Amino acid sequence: FNLKSSRSKSTAIMTSSSNIELPSQETLDSLLSVAITASKQAGEIILGNAGGADVLKSKANSRDLLTLIDPLCEKTIRETVLATFPTHAFLGEEDVPPGKEASAAAIEAKLQQLNDADDNDNYLWIVDPIDGTSNFVHGMPLCMPSVAVAYKGEVVVGVIHDPHRMETFSAVRGRGAQMNGEPISVGEQSDIGDAIVAMGSPPAEESMKMSLAALPVLMPKVRTIRMIGSAALMLAWVANGRLTAYWEYDLS
């Protein structure tokens, strides 16, 4: 999911550049710990079904899939989160209809509910239980849970756990990004000709046309382009320098 007005996805490297009130460091540590635990538990479910999964239904079209395992992973994450933070709000894939407009509307509605509530904690957990569902359906080890925590409408914690490689990418606003607890940084390429660029394969027809139109413009200028099929993984790999950049029209 994307937070509207270019707010960070759960995989973004978070800095303290925006002037917002942050939770205490102790609270951030607790949020991060629960997000990592929940992501790893969902990752175990993904690994246990790594040979592939049956499609439960399609969402926007036949390229936008939901399996029987998605709701199981989401339920596991939700229960783990609410066991520690029972008053926090939760937005999962099952709560959101397909399409970019629906994603933005769902997040805005949840944030508005938090603003209107008298007894809210201003925390919203935003979860994609299996990012890279088509990869998962076909048994490709390029799929994983993505978890973000927003506080007062701003993402403050993000976690992506890649169960296939046992790599946990995390970020806390103001602290930078880590993989398995060690600091990571983006690639040092300064020339576009040295760049390895990842791109998405969006399910929507308009998005697909825009992506294909950009290919002949970008491909001659960079070292190579990769299409991996998981936005979370591609963004995480940008964060640790395996990829130089990632782009996708209409990411939701």
PDB file of C-alpha atoms in Angstrom:
ATOM      1  CA  PHE A   1       0.000   0.000   0.000  1.00  0.00           C
ATOM      2  CA  ASN A   2       1.035   3.605  -0.516  1.00  0.00           C
ATOM      3  CA  LEU A   3       0.130   6.399   1.852  1.00  0.00           C
ATOM      4  CA  LYS A   4      -1.429   9.229  -0.144  1.00  0.00           C
ATOM      5  CA  SER A   5       0.560  12.368  -0.964  1.00  0.00           C
ATOM      6  CA  SER A   6       3.750  10.369  -1.493  1.00  0.00           C
ATOM      7  CA  ARG A   7       3.967   9.097   2.049  1.00  0.00           C
ATOM      8  CA  SER A   8       6.488   6.281   2.389  1.00  0.00           C
ATOM      9  CA  LYS A   9       5.667   2.675   1.628  1.00  0.00           C
ATOM     10  CA  SER A  10       6.668   0.205   4.303  1.00  0.00           C
ATOM     11  CA  THR A  11       9.969  -0.482   2.568  1.00  0.00           C
ATOM     12  CA  ALA A  12      11.213   3.074   2.374  1.00  0.00           C
ATOM     13  CA  ILE A  13      14.323   4.268   4.167  1.00  0.00           C
ATOM     14  CA  MET A  14      12.942   6.672   6.749  1.00  0.00           C
ATOM     15  CA  THR A  15      14.695   9.820   7.851  1.00  0.00           C
ATOM     16  CA  SER A  16      13.772  12.497  10.331  1.00  0.00           C
ATOM     17  CA  SER A  17      13.398  15.146   7.622  1.00  0.00           C
ATOM     18  CA  SER A  18       9.653  15.665   8.148  1.00  0.00           C
ATOM     19  CA  ASN A  19       8.766  17.717  11.167  1.00  0.00           C
ATOM     20  CA  ILE A  20       6.443  15.305  12.947  1.00  0.00           C
ATOM     21  CA  GLU A  21       6.040  14.224  16.516  1.00  0.00           C
ATOM     22  CA  LEU A  22       7.611  10.785  16.891  1.00  0.00           C
ATOM     23  CA  PRO A  23       6.762   8.121  19.455  1.00  0.00           C
ATOM     24  CA  SER A  24       9.349   7.531  22.153  1.00  0.00           C
ATOM     25  CA  GLN A  25      12.394   5.465  21.258  1.00  0.00           C
ATOM     26  CA  GLU A  26      11.137   2.745  23.587  1.00  0.00           C
ATOM     27  CA  THR A  27       7.820   2.658  21.738  1.00  0.00           C
ATOM     28  CA  LEU A  28       9.561   2.574  18.362  1.00  0.00           C
ATOM     29  CA  ASP A  29      11.671  -0.350  19.558  1.00  0.00           C
ATOM     30  CA  SER A  30       8.541  -2.197  20.650  1.00  0.00           C
ATOM     31  CA  LEU A  31       6.776  -1.516  17.346  1.00  0.00           C
ATOM     32  CA  LEU A  32       9.795  -2.742  15.419  1.00  0.00           C
ATOM     33  CA  SER A  33      10.104  -5.895  17.506  1.00  0.00           C
ATOM     34  CA  VAL A  34       6.451  -6.837  17.000  1.00  0.00           C
ATOM     35  CA  ALA A  35       6.618  -6.034  13.271  1.00  0.00           C
ATOM     36  CA  ILE A  36       9.647  -8.293  12.859  1.00  0.00           C
ATOM     37  CA  THR A  37       8.059 -11.110  14.866  1.00  0.00           C
ATOM     38  CA  ALA A  38       4.809 -10.898  12.898  1.00  0.00           C
ATOM     39  CA  SER A  39       6.654 -10.796   9.576  1.00  0.00           C
ATOM     40  CA  LYS A  40       8.730 -13.844  10.446  1.00  0.00           C
ATOM     41  CA  GLN A  41       5.664 -15.802  11.501  1.00  0.00           C
ATOM     42  CA  ALA A  42       3.996 -15.013   8.185  1.00  0.00           C
ATOM     43  CA  GLY A  43       7.242 -15.911   6.444  1.00  0.00           C
ATOM     44  CA  GLU A  44       7.149 -19.367   7.995  1.00  0.00           C
ATOM     45  CA  ILE A  45       3.703 -19.886   6.484  1.00  0.00           C
ATOM     46  CA  ILE A  46       4.984 -18.775   3.086  1.00  0.00           C
ATOM     47  CA  LEU A  47       7.944 -21.159   3.330  1.00  0.00           C
ATOM     48  CA  GLY A  48       5.633 -23.990   4.341  1.00  0.00           C
ATOM     49  CA  ASN A  49       3.770 -23.491   1.069  1.00  0.00           C
ATOM     50  CA  ALA A  50       6.785 -22.615  -1.060  1.00  0.00           C
ATOM     51  CA  GLY A  51       5.871 -25.108  -3.758  1.00  0.00           C
ATOM     52  CA  GLY A  52       3.050 -22.860  -4.906  1.00  0.00           C
ATOM     53  CA  ALA A  53      -0.570 -22.235  -4.003  1.00  0.00           C
ATOM     54  CA  ASP A  54      -4.000 -22.337  -5.583  1.00  0.00           C
ATOM     55  CA  VAL A  55      -5.575 -19.052  -6.599  1.00  0.00           C
ATOM     56  CA  LEU A  56      -8.566 -18.177  -4.427  1.00  0.00           C
ATOM     57  CA  LYS A  57      -9.687 -15.305  -6.650  1.00  0.00           C
ATOM     58  CA  SER A  58      -8.386 -12.507  -8.817  1.00  0.00           C
ATOM     59  CA  LYS A  59      -8.777  -8.877  -7.800  1.00  0.00           C
ATOM     60  CA  ALA A  60      -8.394  -6.233 -10.511  1.00  0.00           C
ATOM     61  CA  ASN A  61      -7.897  -8.849 -13.232  1.00  0.00           C
ATOM     62  CA  SER A  62      -6.316 -12.269 -13.862  1.00  0.00           C
ATOM     63  CA  ARG A  63      -2.855 -10.826 -13.156  1.00  0.00           C
ATOM     64  CA  ASP A  64      -3.835  -9.541  -9.698  1.00  0.00           C
ATOM     65  CA  LEU A  65      -4.179 -12.632  -7.543  1.00  0.00           C
ATOM     66  CA  LEU A  66      -5.210 -13.707  -4.062  1.00  0.00           C
ATOM     67  CA  THR A  67      -4.456 -17.185  -2.696  1.00  0.00           C
ATOM     68  CA  LEU A  68      -5.776 -19.188   0.222  1.00  0.00           C
ATOM     69  CA  ILE A  69      -2.508 -18.427   2.034  1.00  0.00           C
ATOM     70  CA  ASP A  70      -2.831 -14.617   1.866  1.00  0.00           C
ATOM     71  CA  PRO A  71      -5.625 -14.391   4.467  1.00  0.00           C
ATOM     72  CA  LEU A  72      -3.837 -16.912   6.683  1.00  0.00           C
ATOM     73  CA  CYS A  73      -0.674 -14.789   6.683  1.00  0.00           C
ATOM     74  CA  GLU A  74      -2.709 -11.658   7.277  1.00  0.00           C
ATOM     75  CA  LYS A  75      -4.584 -13.255  10.180  1.00  0.00           C
ATOM     76  CA  THR A  76      -1.282 -14.333  11.740  1.00  0.00           C
ATOM     77  CA  ILE A  77       0.164 -10.836  11.464  1.00  0.00           C
ATOM     78  CA  ARG A  78      -3.014  -9.224  12.764  1.00  0.00           C
ATOM     79  CA  GLU A  79      -3.230 -11.515  15.791  1.00  0.00           C
ATOM     80  CA  THR A  80       0.438 -10.997  16.628  1.00  0.00           C
ATOM     81  CA  VAL A  81       0.107  -7.229  16.424  1.00  0.00           C
ATOM     82  CA  LEU A  82      -3.133  -6.995  18.403  1.00  0.00           C
ATOM     83  CA  ALA A  83      -1.803  -9.281  21.116  1.00  0.00           C
ATOM     84  CA  THR A  84       0.650  -6.527  22.041  1.00  0.00           C
ATOM     85  CA  PHE A  85      -1.195  -3.469  20.753  1.00  0.00           C
ATOM     86  CA  PRO A  86      -4.911  -4.279  21.085  1.00  0.00           C
ATOM     87  CA  THR A  87      -6.023  -0.683  20.492  1.00  0.00           C
ATOM     88  CA  HIS A  88      -4.069  -0.144  17.272  1.00  0.00           C
ATOM     89  CA  ALA A  89      -5.884   0.036  13.933  1.00  0.00           C
ATOM     90  CA  PHE A  90      -5.087  -2.467  11.194  1.00  0.00           C
ATOM     91  CA  LEU A  91      -5.383  -2.295   7.404  1.00  0.00           C
ATOM     92  CA  GLY A  92      -4.738  -5.498   5.463  1.00  0.00           C
ATOM     93  CA  GLU A  93      -5.119  -6.661   1.909  1.00  0.00           C
ATOM     94  CA  GLU A  94      -8.524  -8.173   2.630  1.00  0.00           C
ATOM     95  CA  ASP A  95      -9.765  -4.729   3.703  1.00  0.00           C
ATOM     96  CA  VAL A  96      -8.960  -3.026   0.396  1.00  0.00           C
ATOM     97  CA  PRO A  97     -10.656  -3.405  -3.010  1.00  0.00           C
ATOM     98  CA  PRO A  98      -8.338  -3.513  -6.058  1.00  0.00           C
ATOM     99  CA  GLY A  99      -6.988  -0.403  -7.724  1.00  0.00           C
ATOM    100  CA  LYS A 100      -4.928   2.656  -6.809  1.00  0.00           C
ATOM    101  CA  GLU A 101      -7.971   4.768  -5.984  1.00  0.00           C
ATOM    102  CA  ALA A 102      -9.306   2.111  -3.628  1.00  0.00           C
ATOM    103  CA  SER A 103      -5.930   1.806  -1.879  1.00  0.00           C
ATOM    104  CA  ALA A 104      -5.662   5.546  -1.310  1.00  0.00           C
ATOM    105  CA  ALA A 105      -9.293   5.775  -0.196  1.00  0.00           C
ATOM    106  CA  ALA A 106      -8.935   2.882   2.268  1.00  0.00           C
ATOM    107  CA  ILE A 107      -5.905   4.445   3.923  1.00  0.00           C
ATOM    108  CA  GLU A 108      -7.475   7.881   4.072  1.00  0.00           C
ATOM    109  CA  ALA A 109     -10.639   6.391   5.586  1.00  0.00           C
ATOM    110  CA  LYS A 110      -8.656   4.575   8.266  1.00  0.00           C
ATOM    111  CA  LEU A 111      -6.661   7.708   9.085  1.00  0.00           C
ATOM    112  CA  GLN A 112      -9.869   9.721   9.295  1.00  0.00           C
ATOM    113  CA  GLN A 113     -11.356   7.157  11.657  1.00  0.00           C
ATOM    114  CA  LEU A 114      -8.307   7.538  13.873  1.00  0.00           C
ATOM    115  CA  ASN A 115      -8.610  11.312  13.811  1.00  0.00           C
ATOM    116  CA  ASP A 116     -12.305  11.182  14.687  1.00  0.00           C
ATOM    117  CA  ALA A 117     -11.997   8.664  17.518  1.00  0.00           C
ATOM    118  CA  ASP A 118     -11.758  10.014  21.067  1.00  0.00           C
ATOM    119  CA  ASP A 119      -9.778   7.094  22.467  1.00  0.00           C
ATOM    120  CA  ASN A 120      -7.446   6.252  19.580  1.00  0.00           C
ATOM    121  CA  ASP A 121      -3.701   5.711  19.819  1.00  0.00           C
ATOM    122  CA  ASN A 122      -3.036   7.223  16.363  1.00  0.00           C
ATOM    123  CA  TYR A 123      -1.368   4.003  15.187  1.00  0.00           C
ATOM    124  CA  LEU A 124      -2.243   2.234  11.953  1.00  0.00           C
ATOM    125  CA  TRP A 125      -0.631  -1.013  10.844  1.00  0.00           C
ATOM    126  CA  ILE A 126      -0.579  -1.410   7.045  1.00  0.00           C
ATOM    127  CA  VAL A 127       0.077  -4.945   5.827  1.00  0.00           C
ATOM    128  CA  ASP A 128       0.590  -6.773   2.561  1.00  0.00           C
ATOM    129  CA  PRO A 129       0.652 -10.413   3.732  1.00  0.00           C
ATOM    130  CA  ILE A 130       2.317 -11.718   0.552  1.00  0.00           C
ATOM    131  CA  ASP A 131       3.954  -9.218  -1.752  1.00  0.00           C
ATOM    132  CA  GLY A 132       4.686 -10.968  -5.036  1.00  0.00           C
ATOM    133  CA  THR A 133       1.611 -13.192  -5.065  1.00  0.00           C
ATOM    134  CA  SER A 134       2.061 -14.333  -8.673  1.00  0.00           C
ATOM    135  CA  ASN A 135       5.581 -15.461  -7.799  1.00  0.00           C
ATOM    136  CA  PHE A 136       4.173 -17.319  -4.799  1.00  0.00           C
ATOM    137  CA  VAL A 137       1.482 -19.040  -6.864  1.00  0.00           C
ATOM    138  CA  HIS A 138       4.134 -20.393  -9.215  1.00  0.00           C
ATOM    139  CA  GLY A 139       6.571 -21.455  -6.502  1.00  0.00           C
ATOM    140  CA  MET A 140       9.154 -18.728  -7.151  1.00  0.00           C
ATOM    141  CA  PRO A 141      11.088 -17.677  -4.029  1.00  0.00           C
ATOM    142  CA  LEU A 142      10.439 -13.975  -4.592  1.00  0.00           C
ATOM    143  CA  CYS A 143       7.531 -13.259  -2.254  1.00  0.00           C
ATOM    144  CA  MET A 144       7.267 -12.010   1.315  1.00  0.00           C
ATOM    145  CA  PRO A 145       5.210 -10.057   3.857  1.00  0.00           C
ATOM    146  CA  SER A 146       5.471  -6.293   4.066  1.00  0.00           C
ATOM    147  CA  VAL A 147       4.498  -4.482   7.274  1.00  0.00           C
ATOM    148  CA  ALA A 148       4.376  -0.771   8.087  1.00  0.00           C
ATOM    149  CA  VAL A 149       3.322   1.189  11.150  1.00  0.00           C
ATOM    150  CA  ALA A 150       1.985   4.711  10.687  1.00  0.00           C
ATOM    151  CA  TYR A 151       1.744   7.156  13.581  1.00  0.00           C
ATOM    152  CA  LYS A 152      -0.478  10.200  13.064  1.00  0.00           C
ATOM    153  CA  GLY A 153      -0.492   9.468   9.344  1.00  0.00           C
ATOM    154  CA  GLU A 154       3.276   9.097   8.920  1.00  0.00           C
ATOM    155  CA  VAL A 155       5.107   5.789   8.562  1.00  0.00           C
ATOM    156  CA  VAL A 156       7.544   5.371  11.455  1.00  0.00           C
ATOM    157  CA  VAL A 157       8.425   1.658  11.220  1.00  0.00           C
ATOM    158  CA  GLY A 158       8.688  -0.674   8.247  1.00  0.00           C
ATOM    159  CA  VAL A 159       9.689  -4.330   7.938  1.00  0.00           C
ATOM    160  CA  ILE A 160      10.118  -6.732   5.029  1.00  0.00           C
ATOM    161  CA  HIS A 161      11.114 -10.266   5.912  1.00  0.00           C
ATOM    162  CA  ASP A 162      12.391 -12.381   3.027  1.00  0.00           C
ATOM    163  CA  PRO A 163      11.910 -15.932   4.352  1.00  0.00           C
ATOM    164  CA  HIS A 164      13.606 -17.554   1.360  1.00  0.00           C
ATOM    165  CA  ARG A 165      16.938 -15.876   2.096  1.00  0.00           C
ATOM    166  CA  MET A 166      16.362 -15.247   5.824  1.00  0.00           C
ATOM    167  CA  GLU A 167      16.901 -11.529   5.317  1.00  0.00           C
ATOM    168  CA  THR A 168      14.921  -9.073   7.417  1.00  0.00           C
ATOM    169  CA  PHE A 169      14.923  -5.509   6.138  1.00  0.00           C
ATOM    170  CA  SER A 170      13.767  -2.896   8.619  1.00  0.00           C
ATOM    171  CA  ALA A 171      13.644   0.853   8.993  1.00  0.00           C
ATOM    172  CA  VAL A 172      12.728   3.198  11.804  1.00  0.00           C
ATOM    173  CA  ARG A 173      12.184   6.868  11.100  1.00  0.00           C
ATOM    174  CA  GLY A 174      15.312   8.775  12.018  1.00  0.00           C
ATOM    175  CA  ARG A 175      17.538   5.684  12.221  1.00  0.00           C
ATOM    176  CA  GLY A 176      18.036   4.639   8.606  1.00  0.00           C
ATOM    177  CA  ALA A 177      17.627   1.090   7.321  1.00  0.00           C
ATOM    178  CA  GLN A 178      19.041  -2.268   8.351  1.00  0.00           C
ATOM    179  CA  MET A 179      19.208  -5.845   7.151  1.00  0.00           C
ATOM    180  CA  ASN A 180      19.342  -8.459   9.908  1.00  0.00           C
ATOM    181  CA  GLY A 181      20.234  -5.718  12.364  1.00  0.00           C
ATOM    182  CA  GLU A 182      23.163  -4.308  10.387  1.00  0.00           C
ATOM    183  CA  PRO A 183      23.095  -0.888   8.686  1.00  0.00           C
ATOM    184  CA  ILE A 184      22.645  -0.866   4.920  1.00  0.00           C
ATOM    185  CA  SER A 185      23.017   1.819   2.283  1.00  0.00           C
ATOM    186  CA  VAL A 186      22.065   2.390  -1.322  1.00  0.00           C
ATOM    187  CA  GLY A 187      24.441   1.763  -4.230  1.00  0.00           C
ATOM    188  CA  GLU A 188      27.219   4.189  -5.067  1.00  0.00           C
ATOM    189  CA  GLN A 189      26.632   4.348  -8.818  1.00  0.00           C
ATOM    190  CA  SER A 190      26.871   7.935 -10.038  1.00  0.00           C
ATOM    191  CA  ASP A 191      26.512   7.259 -13.762  1.00  0.00           C
ATOM    192  CA  ILE A 192      23.209   6.019 -15.150  1.00  0.00           C
ATOM    193  CA  GLY A 193      25.125   3.655 -17.427  1.00  0.00           C
ATOM    194  CA  ASP A 194      26.225   1.697 -14.355  1.00  0.00           C
ATOM    195  CA  ALA A 195      22.717   1.424 -12.940  1.00  0.00           C
ATOM    196  CA  ILE A 196      20.805  -1.811 -12.498  1.00  0.00           C
ATOM    197  CA  VAL A 197      17.172  -0.707 -12.542  1.00  0.00           C
ATOM    198  CA  ALA A 198      14.192  -2.771 -11.459  1.00  0.00           C
ATOM    199  CA  MET A 199      10.708  -2.187 -12.762  1.00  0.00           C
ATOM    200  CA  GLY A 200       7.274  -3.493 -11.948  1.00  0.00           C
ATOM    201  CA  SER A 201       4.776  -5.479 -13.950  1.00  0.00           C
ATOM    202  CA  PRO A 202       1.558  -3.695 -12.970  1.00  0.00           C
ATOM    203  CA  PRO A 203      -1.736  -5.527 -13.451  1.00  0.00           C
ATOM    204  CA  ALA A 204      -3.763  -2.514 -14.572  1.00  0.00           C
ATOM    205  CA  GLU A 205      -3.884  -1.930 -18.331  1.00  0.00           C
ATOM    206  CA  GLU A 206      -3.081   1.787 -18.126  1.00  0.00           C
ATOM    207  CA  SER A 207      -0.107   1.126 -15.861  1.00  0.00           C
ATOM    208  CA  MET A 208       1.170  -1.623 -18.156  1.00  0.00           C
ATOM    209  CA  LYS A 209       1.049   0.695 -21.175  1.00  0.00           C
ATOM    210  CA  MET A 210       2.966   3.404 -19.324  1.00  0.00           C
ATOM    211  CA  SER A 211       5.604   0.918 -18.206  1.00  0.00           C
ATOM    212  CA  LEU A 212       6.084  -0.470 -21.697  1.00  0.00           C
ATOM    213  CA  ALA A 213       6.319   3.040 -23.148  1.00  0.00           C
ATOM    214  CA  ALA A 214       9.157   3.872 -20.772  1.00  0.00           C
ATOM    215  CA  LEU A 215      11.215   0.773 -21.538  1.00  0.00           C
ATOM    216  CA  PRO A 216      12.780   1.894 -24.857  1.00  0.00           C
ATOM    217  CA  VAL A 217      13.621   5.236 -23.258  1.00  0.00           C
ATOM    218  CA  LEU A 218      15.316   3.800 -20.181  1.00  0.00           C
ATOM    219  CA  MET A 219      16.840   0.522 -21.350  1.00  0.00           C
ATOM    220  CA  PRO A 220      19.524   1.962 -23.694  1.00  0.00           C
ATOM    221  CA  LYS A 221      20.765   4.248 -20.937  1.00  0.00           C
ATOM    222  CA  VAL A 222      21.234   1.777 -18.038  1.00  0.00           C
ATOM    223  CA  ARG A 223      23.308  -1.355 -17.567  1.00  0.00           C
ATOM    224  CA  THR A 224      20.265  -3.599 -17.380  1.00  0.00           C
ATOM    225  CA  ILE A 225      16.639  -3.745 -16.268  1.00  0.00           C
ATOM    226  CA  ARG A 226      15.214  -6.425 -14.010  1.00  0.00           C
ATOM    227  CA  MET A 227      11.570  -7.318 -13.405  1.00  0.00           C
ATOM    228  CA  ILE A 228      11.417  -9.342 -10.177  1.00  0.00           C
ATOM    229  CA  GLY A 229       7.711  -9.266  -9.392  1.00  0.00           C
ATOM    230  CA  SER A 230       7.791  -8.026  -5.804  1.00  0.00           C
ATOM    231  CA  ALA A 231       7.758  -4.304  -5.116  1.00  0.00           C
ATOM    232  CA  ALA A 232       8.769  -4.881  -1.509  1.00  0.00           C
ATOM    233  CA  LEU A 233      11.804  -6.937  -2.483  1.00  0.00           C
ATOM    234  CA  MET A 234      12.898  -4.531  -5.195  1.00  0.00           C
ATOM    235  CA  LEU A 235      12.688  -1.556  -2.831  1.00  0.00           C
ATOM    236  CA  ALA A 236      14.582  -3.497  -0.155  1.00  0.00           C
ATOM    237  CA  TRP A 237      17.283  -4.337  -2.673  1.00  0.00           C
ATOM    238  CA  VAL A 238      17.574  -0.677  -3.606  1.00  0.00           C
ATOM    239  CA  ALA A 239      18.043   0.073   0.097  1.00  0.00           C
ATOM    240  CA  ASN A 240      20.989  -2.334   0.367  1.00  0.00           C
ATOM    241  CA  GLY A 241      22.559  -1.554  -3.013  1.00  0.00           C
ATOM    242  CA  ARG A 242      21.778  -4.719  -4.955  1.00  0.00           C
ATOM    243  CA  LEU A 243      19.664  -2.570  -7.246  1.00  0.00           C
ATOM    244  CA  THR A 244      20.377   1.029  -8.124  1.00  0.00           C
ATOM    245  CA  ALA A 245      16.794   2.112  -8.602  1.00  0.00           C
ATOM    246  CA  TYR A 246      13.249   0.829  -8.881  1.00  0.00           C
ATOM    247  CA  TRP A 247      10.338   2.387 -10.701  1.00  0.00           C
ATOM    248  CA  GLU A 248       6.748   1.483 -11.317  1.00  0.00           C
ATOM    249  CA  TYR A 249       3.877   3.529 -12.638  1.00  0.00           C
ATOM    250  CA  ASP A 250       0.857   3.523 -10.353  1.00  0.00           C
ATOM    251  CA  LEU A 251       2.226   1.452  -7.466  1.00  0.00           C
ATOM    252  CA  SER A 252      -0.484   0.715  -4.897  1.00  0.00           C
TER     253      SER A 252
END
